[in-house]
GROMACS .gro file of C-alpha atoms in nm:
model
  437
    1MET     CA    1   9.679  13.744   8.141
    2ARG     CA    2   9.310  13.667   8.205
    3ARG     CA    3   9.382  13.615   8.579
    4ILE     CA    4   9.553  13.956   8.600
    5HIS     CA    5   9.254  14.126   8.441
    6TYR     CA    6   9.029  13.942   8.688
    7PHE     CA    7   9.238  14.073   8.977
    8PHE     CA    8   9.209  14.433   8.856
    9ALA     CA    9   8.832  14.389   8.830
   10LEU     CA   10   8.811  14.263   9.187
   11LEU     CA   11   9.038  14.539   9.313
   12ILE     CA   12   8.836  14.812   9.146
   13LEU     CA   13   8.505  14.664   9.258
   14GLY     CA   14   8.639  14.674   9.612
   15LEU     CA   15   8.683  15.049   9.604
   16SER     CA   16   8.425  15.298   9.719
   17ALA     CA   17   8.338  15.357   9.353
   18CYS     CA   18   8.650  15.579   9.348
   19GLN     CA   19   8.431  15.861   9.480
   20ARG     CA   20   8.652  15.969   9.764
   21GLU     CA   21   8.668  16.287   9.961
   22SER     CA   22   8.970  16.508   9.921
   23GLY     CA   23   9.268  16.380  10.121
   24THR     CA   24   9.145  16.020  10.154
   25LEU     CA   25   9.259  15.709   9.973
   26PRO     CA   26   9.039  15.449   9.804
   27GLN     CA   27   8.981  15.130  10.000
   28LEU     CA   28   9.110  14.802   9.862
   29GLY     CA   29   8.861  14.523   9.809
   30ILE     CA   30   8.883  14.163   9.929
   31GLY     CA   31   9.005  14.056   9.587
   32VAL     CA   32   9.358  14.145   9.688
   33ILE     CA   33   9.347  13.886   9.972
   34ASP     CA   34   9.225  13.622   9.728
   35GLU     CA   35   9.501  13.710   9.486
   36VAL     CA   36   9.774  13.685   9.748
   37THR     CA   37   9.657  13.338   9.858
   38ASP     CA   38   9.615  13.232   9.494
   39ARG     CA   39   9.967  13.344   9.411
   40MET     CA   40  10.093  13.160   9.718
   41THR     CA   41   9.914  12.851   9.589
   42ASP     CA   42  10.086  12.888   9.251
   43VAL     CA   43  10.422  12.889   9.425
   44MET     CA   44  10.320  12.584   9.629
   45VAL     CA   45  10.231  12.397   9.311
   46HIS     CA   46  10.566  12.500   9.164
   47ASP     CA   47  10.750  12.379   9.476
   48VAL     CA   48  10.534  12.065   9.526
   49THR     CA   49  10.466  12.184   9.881
   50ASN     CA   50  10.322  11.912  10.104
   51PRO     CA   51   9.977  11.966  10.263
   52PRO     CA   52  10.078  12.033  10.628
   53LEU     CA   53  10.355  12.272  10.526
   54ALA     CA   54  10.123  12.455  10.285
   55ALA     CA   55   9.880  12.520  10.572
   56ARG     CA   56  10.165  12.654  10.784
   57PHE     CA   57  10.265  12.899  10.507
   58PHE     CA   58   9.906  13.024  10.474
   59ALA     CA   59   9.872  13.067  10.849
   60TYR     CA   60  10.176  13.289  10.900
   61ALA     CA   61  10.108  13.495  10.589
   62CYS     CA   62   9.748  13.554  10.697
   63LEU     CA   63   9.856  13.640  11.051
   64ALA     CA   64  10.083  13.911  10.913
   65GLY     CA   65   9.793  14.071  10.727
   66TYR     CA   66   9.557  14.015  11.019
   67GLU     CA   67   9.780  14.193  11.269
   68VAL     CA   68   9.805  14.497  11.042
   69VAL     CA   69   9.426  14.507  11.031
   70ALA     CA   70   9.405  14.462  11.410
   71GLN     CA   71   9.613  14.776  11.455
   72HIS     CA   72   9.358  14.980  11.259
   73ASP     CA   73   9.020  14.818  11.322
   74SER     CA   74   8.856  14.808  11.665
   75THR     CA   75   8.655  14.493  11.583
   76THR     CA   76   8.970  14.289  11.519
   77ARG     CA   77   9.155  14.172  11.831
   78SER     CA   78   9.526  14.107  11.818
   79MET     CA   79   9.630  13.745  11.861
   80ASN     CA   80   9.875  13.847  12.135
   81GLY     CA   81   9.779  13.641  12.438
   82VAL     CA   82   9.540  13.435  12.227
   83LEU     CA   83   9.761  13.207  12.016
   84ASN     CA   84  10.034  13.001  12.177
   85GLY     CA   85  10.339  13.220  12.233
   86PHE     CA   86  10.212  13.496  12.006
   87PRO     CA   87  10.394  13.823  12.084
   88ALA     CA   88  10.267  14.179  12.100
   89ILE     CA   89  10.319  14.315  11.749
   90ASP     CA   90  10.468  14.662  11.758
   91LYS     CA   91  10.289  14.915  11.543
   92PRO     CA   92  10.533  15.116  11.327
   93ALA     CA   93  10.511  15.476  11.441
   94ASP     CA   94  10.701  15.635  11.155
   95GLN     CA   95  10.467  15.542  10.870
   96PRO     CA   96  10.168  15.781  10.920
   97ASN     CA   97  10.063  15.776  10.554
   98ALA     CA   98  10.053  15.398  10.514
   99GLN     CA   99   9.724  15.262  10.379
  100TYR     CA  100   9.647  14.972  10.613
  101GLN     CA  101   9.472  14.743  10.364
  102LEU     CA  102   9.762  14.770  10.123
  103SER     CA  103  10.003  14.718  10.413
  104ALA     CA  104   9.811  14.405  10.513
  105ALA     CA  105   9.840  14.258  10.162
  106LEU     CA  106  10.208  14.351  10.142
  107ALA     CA  107  10.271  14.199  10.487
  108MET     CA  108  10.120  13.874  10.364
  109LEU     CA  109  10.346  13.883  10.059
  110ALA     CA  110  10.656  13.974  10.257
  111THR     CA  111  10.598  13.679  10.489
  112ALA     CA  112  10.527  13.434  10.208
  113LYS     CA  113  10.832  13.549  10.011
  114LYS     CA  114  11.058  13.465  10.305
  115MET     CA  115  10.892  13.136  10.403
  116GLN     CA  116  10.815  12.969  10.070
  117PRO     CA  117  11.121  12.817   9.900
  118SER     CA  118  11.041  12.989   9.568
  119GLY     CA  119  10.886  13.291   9.737
  120THR     CA  120  11.079  13.533   9.516
  121LEU     CA  121  10.831  13.440   9.241
  122LEU     CA  122  10.577  13.651   9.430
  123GLN     CA  123  10.772  13.968   9.353
  124ALA     CA  124  10.619  13.998   9.005
  125TYR     CA  125  10.271  13.996   9.153
  126GLU     CA  126  10.369  14.252   9.419
  127ASP     CA  127  10.500  14.483   9.145
  128LYS     CA  128  10.168  14.455   8.959
  129LEU     CA  129   9.975  14.525   9.280
  130LEU     CA  130  10.172  14.844   9.343
  131ASP     CA  131  10.130  14.953   8.981
  132SER     CA  132   9.755  14.902   9.007
  133CYS     CA  133   9.750  15.117   9.321
  134ARG     CA  134   9.934  15.394   9.136
  135THR     CA  135   9.665  15.377   8.869
  136LEU     CA  136   9.402  15.413   9.140
  137GLY     CA  137   9.562  15.729   9.276
  138PHE     CA  138   9.806  15.616   9.544
  139ASP     CA  139  10.109  15.844   9.559
  140GLU     CA  140  10.466  15.719   9.599
  141GLU     CA  141  10.492  15.824   9.963
  142THR     CA  142  10.184  15.620  10.051
  143LEU     CA  143  10.313  15.317   9.862
  144GLU     CA  144  10.655  15.333  10.024
  145GLN     CA  145  10.521  15.384  10.375
  146SER     CA  146  10.269  15.104  10.326
  147LYS     CA  147  10.552  14.877  10.219
  148GLN     CA  148  10.773  14.972  10.514
  149TYR     CA  149  10.483  14.921  10.753
  150ALA     CA  150  10.427  14.575  10.605
  151LEU     CA  151  10.792  14.479  10.635
  152ALA     CA  152  10.803  14.586  11.000
  153VAL     CA  153  10.504  14.368  11.089
  154SER     CA  154  10.618  14.077  10.871
  155LYS     CA  155  10.958  14.074  11.042
  156GLN     CA  156  10.787  14.017  11.377
  157ILE     CA  157  10.563  13.742  11.237
  158LEU     CA  158  10.864  13.570  11.081
  159ALA     CA  159  11.038  13.569  11.420
  160TYR     CA  160  10.727  13.406  11.568
  161ALA     CA  161  10.727  13.149  11.287
  162LYS     CA  162  11.094  13.069  11.336
  163ALA     CA  163  11.024  12.981  11.699
  164ASP     CA  164  10.760  12.716  11.617
  165ARG     CA  165  11.028  12.443  11.602
  166TYR     CA  166  10.967  12.348  11.240
  167ASN     CA  167  11.331  12.430  11.161
  168ARG     CA  168  11.440  12.162  11.408
  169ILE     CA  169  11.280  11.883  11.206
  170SER     CA  170  11.577  11.867  10.971
  171ASN     CA  171  11.789  11.760  11.269
  172PHE     CA  172  11.571  11.458  11.346
  173PRO     CA  173  11.678  11.112  11.226
  174ARG     CA  174  11.548  11.014  10.883
  175TYR     CA  175  11.215  10.838  10.926
  176THR     CA  176  11.234  10.475  10.821
  177PRO     CA  177  10.909  10.288  10.756
  178THR     CA  178  10.883   9.975  10.965
  179ALA     CA  179  10.796   9.664  10.770
  180GLY     CA  180  10.535   9.447  10.932
  181ALA     CA  181  10.178   9.329  10.902
  182GLY     CA  182   9.939   9.622  10.918
  183ASN     CA  183  10.209   9.892  10.901
  184TRP     CA  184  10.225  10.166  10.640
  185TYR     CA  185  10.480  10.126  10.365
  186PRO     CA  186  10.553  10.346  10.058
  187THR     CA  187  10.322  10.282   9.763
  188PRO     CA  188  10.359  10.289   9.385
  189PRO     CA  189  10.426  10.446   9.147
  190GLY     CA  190  10.662  10.689   9.323
  191PHE     CA  191  10.731  10.497   9.648
  192PHE     CA  192  10.786  10.839   9.810
  193ALA     CA  193  10.927  10.872  10.159
  194PRO     CA  194  10.667  10.968  10.421
  195VAL     CA  195  10.563  11.333  10.436
  196GLU     CA  196  10.630  11.531  10.756
  197PRO     CA  197  10.658  11.244  11.007
  198TYR     CA  198  10.756  11.496  11.277
  199PHE     CA  199  10.491  11.759  11.209
  200ASN     CA  200  10.339  11.692  11.551
  201THR     CA  201  10.652  11.841  11.713
  202ILE     CA  202  10.587  12.196  11.597
  203ARG     CA  203  10.407  12.452  11.810
  204PRO     CA  204  10.031  12.453  11.743
  205PHE     CA  205   9.852  12.785  11.718
  206THR     CA  206   9.561  12.706  11.952
  207LEU     CA  207   9.597  12.344  12.068
  208ASP     CA  208   9.731  12.254  12.410
  209THR     CA  209   9.908  11.952  12.258
  210ALA     CA  210   9.915  11.771  11.923
  211SER     CA  211   9.722  11.484  12.083
  212GLN     CA  212   9.452  11.704  12.238
  213PHE     CA  213   9.185  11.551  12.014
  214LYS     CA  214   9.332  11.203  11.991
  215PRO     CA  215   9.077  10.990  11.805
  216THR     CA  216   8.940  10.644  11.869
  217PRO     CA  217   9.207  10.389  11.768
  218PRO     CA  218   9.172  10.244  11.418
  219VAL     CA  219   9.012   9.907  11.354
  220PRO     CA  220   9.289   9.654  11.433
  221PHE     CA  221   9.466   9.495  11.139
  222SER     CA  222   9.369   9.136  11.070
  223THR     CA  223   9.363   8.903  10.772
  224ALA     CA  224   9.091   8.686  10.924
  225LYS     CA  225   8.794   8.685  10.688
  226ASP     CA  226   8.548   8.738  10.973
  227SER     CA  227   8.739   9.037  11.118
  228PRO     CA  228   8.626   9.402  11.107
  229PHE     CA  229   8.945   9.496  10.918
  230PHE     CA  230   8.884   9.238  10.647
  231ALA     CA  231   8.534   9.387  10.614
  232LEU     CA  232   8.692   9.730  10.560
  233MET     CA  233   8.915   9.589  10.287
  234LYS     CA  234   8.617   9.422  10.119
  235GLN     CA  235   8.422   9.748  10.134
  236ASN     CA  236   8.695   9.929   9.941
  237HIS     CA  237   8.762   9.641   9.704
  238ASP     CA  238   8.400   9.579   9.610
  239GLU     CA  239   8.300   9.941   9.551
  240GLN     CA  240   8.193   9.995   9.190
  241LEU     CA  241   8.224  10.365   9.120
  242SER     CA  242   7.964  10.555   8.921
  243GLU     CA  243   8.075  10.838   8.694
  244GLN     CA  244   7.946  11.085   8.954
  245GLU     CA  245   8.156  10.923   9.226
  246LYS     CA  246   8.463  10.933   9.002
  247GLN     CA  247   8.405  11.305   8.946
  248ILE     CA  248   8.378  11.361   9.321
  249ALA     CA  249   8.700  11.170   9.387
  250ALA     CA  250   8.888  11.365   9.119
  251PHE     CA  251   8.749  11.700   9.234
  252TRP     CA  252   8.879  11.659   9.590
  253ASP     CA  253   9.198  11.470   9.499
  254CYS     CA  254   9.433  11.761   9.583
  255ASN     CA  255   9.743  11.537   9.577
  256PRO     CA  256  10.060  11.743   9.516
  257PHE     CA  257  10.261  11.421   9.471
  258ALA     CA  258  10.059  11.266   9.188
  259LEU     CA  259  10.254  11.095   8.911
  260GLU     CA  260  10.130  10.980   8.572
  261ASP     CA  261  10.285  10.668   8.420
  262ASN     CA  262  10.270  10.703   8.041
  263GLY     CA  263  10.450  10.376   7.982
  264HIS     CA  264  10.792  10.529   7.936
  265LEU     CA  265  10.846  10.756   8.234
  266LEU     CA  266  10.668  10.904   8.534
  267VAL     CA  267  10.543  11.259   8.488
  268GLY     CA  268  10.449  11.481   8.782
  269MET     CA  269  10.097  11.623   8.779
  270LYS     CA  270  10.053  11.977   8.914
  271LYS     CA  271   9.783  11.983   9.182
  272ILE     CA  272   9.698  12.202   9.478
  273SER     CA  273   9.688  12.085   9.838
  274PRO     CA  274   9.366  12.024  10.037
  275GLY     CA  275   9.434  12.338  10.242
  276ALA     CA  276   9.477  12.550   9.930
  277HIS     CA  277   9.141  12.422   9.808
  278TRP     CA  278   8.970  12.535  10.128
  279MET     CA  279   9.147  12.871  10.119
  280GLY     CA  280   8.998  12.909   9.772
  281ILE     CA  281   8.653  12.820   9.905
  282THR     CA  282   8.702  13.084  10.174
  283GLY     CA  283   8.761  13.345   9.907
  284ILE     CA  284   8.447  13.237   9.720
  285ALA     CA  285   8.241  13.260  10.041
  286CYS     CA  286   8.374  13.606  10.127
  287ARG     CA  287   8.295  13.736   9.779
  288SER     CA  288   7.950  13.577   9.774
  289ALA     CA  289   7.867  13.724  10.114
  290LYS     CA  290   8.006  14.064  10.007
  291ALA     CA  291   8.234  14.064  10.309
  292ASP     CA  292   8.448  14.372  10.356
  293PHE     CA  293   8.827  14.364  10.376
  294VAL     CA  294   8.835  14.334  10.756
  295ARG     CA  295   8.594  14.042  10.773
  296ALA     CA  296   8.767  13.865  10.484
  297MET     CA  297   9.102  13.895  10.662
  298GLN     CA  298   8.949  13.758  10.982
  299VAL     CA  299   8.795  13.458  10.806
  300HIS     CA  300   9.102  13.372  10.598
  301THR     CA  301   9.318  13.381  10.911
  302ALA     CA  302   9.083  13.161  11.113
  303ILE     CA  303   9.071  12.906  10.830
  304ALA     CA  304   9.450  12.901  10.789
  305ILE     CA  305   9.500  12.849  11.162
  306ALA     CA  306   9.239  12.570  11.169
  307LEU     CA  307   9.407  12.402  10.872
  308THR     CA  308   9.745  12.401  11.045
  309ASP     CA  309   9.619  12.282  11.381
  310GLY     CA  310   9.404  12.023  11.202
  311PHE     CA  311   9.708  11.884  11.021
  312ILE     CA  312   9.908  11.880  11.346
  313CYS     CA  313   9.636  11.672  11.514
  314CYS     CA  314   9.589  11.442  11.218
  315TRP     CA  315   9.960  11.386  11.155
  316ASP     CA  316  10.009  11.310  11.523
  317GLU     CA  317   9.770  11.018  11.483
  318LYS     CA  318   9.900  10.908  11.143
  319PHE     CA  319  10.247  10.831  11.271
  320ARG     CA  320  10.118  10.686  11.598
  321SER     CA  321   9.881  10.430  11.445
  322ASN     CA  322  10.101  10.393  11.131
  323ARG     CA  323   9.826  10.203  10.953
  324ILE     CA  324   9.859  10.033  10.617
  325ARG     CA  325   9.694  10.187  10.311
  326PRO     CA  326   9.407  10.007  10.129
  327GLU     CA  327   9.627   9.966   9.821
  328THR     CA  328   9.893   9.772  10.011
  329ALA     CA  329   9.653   9.569  10.225
  330ILE     CA  330   9.414   9.466   9.949
  331ARG     CA  331   9.690   9.367   9.707
  332ALA     CA  332   9.862   9.157   9.971
  333HIS     CA  333   9.560   8.988  10.125
  334LEU     CA  334   9.265   9.005   9.887
  335ASP     CA  335   9.337   9.088   9.523
  336PRO     CA  336   9.692   9.137   9.383
  337ALA     CA  337   9.555   9.319   9.076
  338TRP     CA  338   9.346   9.579   9.263
  339LYS     CA  339   9.424   9.947   9.212
  340PRO     CA  340   9.265  10.250   9.377
  341PHE     CA  341   9.096  10.511   9.157
  342LEU     CA  342   9.323  10.783   9.299
  343GLN     CA  343   9.695  10.764   9.358
  344THR     CA  344   9.780  10.688   9.721
  345PRO     CA  345   9.950  10.981   9.902
  346PRO     CA  346  10.283  10.913  10.078
  347PHE     CA  347  10.196  10.885  10.447
  348PRO     CA  348  10.010  10.647  10.680
  349GLU     CA  349   9.638  10.595  10.633
  350TYR     CA  350   9.469  10.674  10.966
  351LEU     CA  351   9.328  10.942  10.997
  352SER     CA  352   9.211  11.093  10.671
  353GLY     CA  353   9.373  11.436  10.654
  354HIS     CA  354   9.124  11.571  10.403
  355SER     CA  355   8.835  11.464  10.628
  356THR     CA  356   8.993  11.636  10.928
  357ILE     CA  357   9.076  11.970  10.768
  358SER     CA  358   8.757  11.984  10.560
  359SER     CA  359   8.540  11.940  10.868
  360ALA     CA  360   8.745  12.197  11.060
  361SER     CA  361   8.709  12.445  10.773
  362ALA     CA  362   8.335  12.383  10.748
  363VAL     CA  363   8.295  12.465  11.118
  364ILE     CA  364   8.477  12.797  11.072
  365LEU     CA  365   8.293  12.899  10.755
  366THR     CA  366   7.954  12.797  10.895
  367HIS     CA  367   8.021  13.014  11.200
  368TYR     CA  368   8.084  13.319  10.983
  369PHE     CA  369   7.831  13.264  10.702
  370GLY     CA  370   7.561  13.031  10.833
  371ASP     CA  371   7.468  12.664  10.791
  372LYS     CA  372   7.267  12.709  10.471
  373PHE     CA  373   7.519  12.901  10.263
  374ALA     CA  374   7.485  12.785   9.902
  375TYR     CA  375   7.785  12.838   9.676
  376THR     CA  376   7.958  12.705   9.367
  377ASP     CA  377   8.314  12.581   9.410
  378THR     CA  378   8.521  12.696   9.111
  379VAL     CA  379   8.861  12.650   9.279
  380GLU     CA  380   8.970  12.361   9.059
  381ASN     CA  381   8.862  12.514   8.728
  382ARG     CA  382   9.213  12.625   8.644
  383PHE     CA  383   9.330  12.266   8.692
  384GLY     CA  384   9.082  12.135   8.437
  385LEU     CA  385   8.803  12.023   8.674
  386GLN     CA  386   8.441  12.135   8.649
  387SER     CA  387   8.272  12.338   8.921
  388ARG     CA  388   8.058  12.173   9.186
  389SER     CA  389   7.774  12.335   9.381
  390TYR     CA  390   7.681  12.287   9.746
  391GLN     CA  391   7.402  12.396   9.976
  392SER     CA  392   7.630  12.427  10.277
  393PHE     CA  393   7.992  12.401  10.385
  394ASN     CA  394   7.908  12.088  10.583
  395GLU     CA  395   7.776  11.924  10.267
  396ALA     CA  396   8.105  12.002  10.094
  397ALA     CA  397   8.309  11.871  10.388
  398GLN     CA  398   8.109  11.547  10.397
  399GLU     CA  399   8.166  11.500  10.026
  400ALA     CA  400   8.538  11.576  10.060
  401GLY     CA  401   8.567  11.302  10.322
  402GLN     CA  402   8.363  11.052  10.120
  403SER     CA  403   8.581  11.126   9.818
  404ARG     CA  404   8.871  10.951   9.991
  405PHE     CA  405   8.669  10.629  10.001
  406TYR     CA  406   8.566  10.666   9.637
  407GLY     CA  407   8.932  10.724   9.554
  408GLY     CA  408   9.026  10.399   9.728
  409ILE     CA  409   9.291  10.564   9.943
  410HIS     CA  410   9.121  10.548  10.284
  411PHE     CA  411   8.918  10.304  10.488
  412MET     CA  412   8.585  10.432  10.619
  413ASP     CA  413   8.683  10.451  10.987
  414ALA     CA  414   8.967  10.689  10.896
  415ILE     CA  415   8.714  10.914  10.723
  416THR     CA  416   8.443  10.919  10.990
  417ASN     CA  417   8.687  10.962  11.278
  418GLY     CA  418   8.879  11.225  11.083
  419GLN     CA  419   8.557  11.422  11.046
  420ILE     CA  420   8.498  11.399  11.420
  421GLN     CA  421   8.849  11.524  11.493
  422GLY     CA  422   8.811  11.810  11.243
  423GLN     CA  423   8.483  11.919  11.404
  424LYS     CA  424   8.657  11.940  11.742
  425VAL     CA  425   8.953  12.131  11.600
  426GLY     CA  426   8.729  12.383  11.424
  427GLU     CA  427   8.524  12.447  11.737
  428TRP     CA  428   8.840  12.484  11.948
  429VAL     CA  429   8.997  12.733  11.707
  430LEU     CA  430   8.684  12.946  11.707
  431LYS     CA  431   8.655  12.948  12.085
  432THR     CA  432   9.023  13.032  12.122
  433MET     CA  433   9.025  13.314  11.870
  434GLU     CA  434   8.707  13.458  12.020
  435GLY     CA  435   8.843  13.432  12.375
  436LYS     CA  436   8.595  13.173  12.499
  437ASN     CA  437   8.835  12.894  12.600
   0.00000   0.00000   0.00000
């Protein structure tokens, strides 16, 4: 109930103080964009949505809202001819009384409801949104036309999404981990199958190919005590975490697959994905900067696209190098009793996905809000974690990458090279969306 009250506060604060001229409608604030992405995140937690797929959901939902805005705001260019294969989105001509900000939010919801497995759970929030608009003075004709406008745009975005080849993945042969020295293999306690081994086959939004920013190869596996790989293992094994470092690792954990072993059975822990965390940071930045609805929609869409293309790049490398996780390597070759502070996610180690997408997100947010943008990250509060404050987005991204070392789930070369890849992805997305590539 507290979250609903918070939404109404944001919505009302986003209006022009409700002092409108006769015949005009109040303008919705950016809080409605935050609420849509937050509700999408709730559904992702419910569905245990994996990180790459979560980014894909955010991207198409944001694009639906973005294209509505582009049809009404001269500073927002359509992504037709900009993103790979993106079509011209027809503007509905028979909805003259639609309020475009409401239509944008409803287009996001309509897209998410169709794409997310439990998307019907979003209907309750949509009903509350429409009721709040009635309270603010929207008449039924405006609400209905706004909804029809949203559905018309969402239908076109969903057709674009369907053509990205993700639906073909189910036809691929089941991925079987290959046993062998230095290769990734499922880890305890869940021993989950690998997540999205074919994610590099889907159509990127801006990239020429999934391997466009192929990183330096990982340090070669070796059990020789004088080898660089053995030094990486020792670095992870010997790290003695301070309480501060444990807090950092837990704050950026974002592992939807976490299990807790209470001695009798394994219990799933509800956590958000790394992309959902950065979407939350985007909302915080937009509110702190007092961005208007148009700018907030632009920024959320750029972040969502960068997240998806970042995961495509990173996952392309993960299943190419197929490198062993610290947990498996250290137990087999250094210390059988060693355990990482965080639970190891179910996919190969190199590169670090969190490092890649955090750096890409920091590039986007720094572009829009500057390199000395101080903010407090409250995204994880509702999952029982305390806020953390940063002086810049780059500082946060660096900490997010380092958290994977503190957590014991990545070697350092996967983190540093992931950050390099993410920087390149972020810069490419910006140049593409701004027409500079």
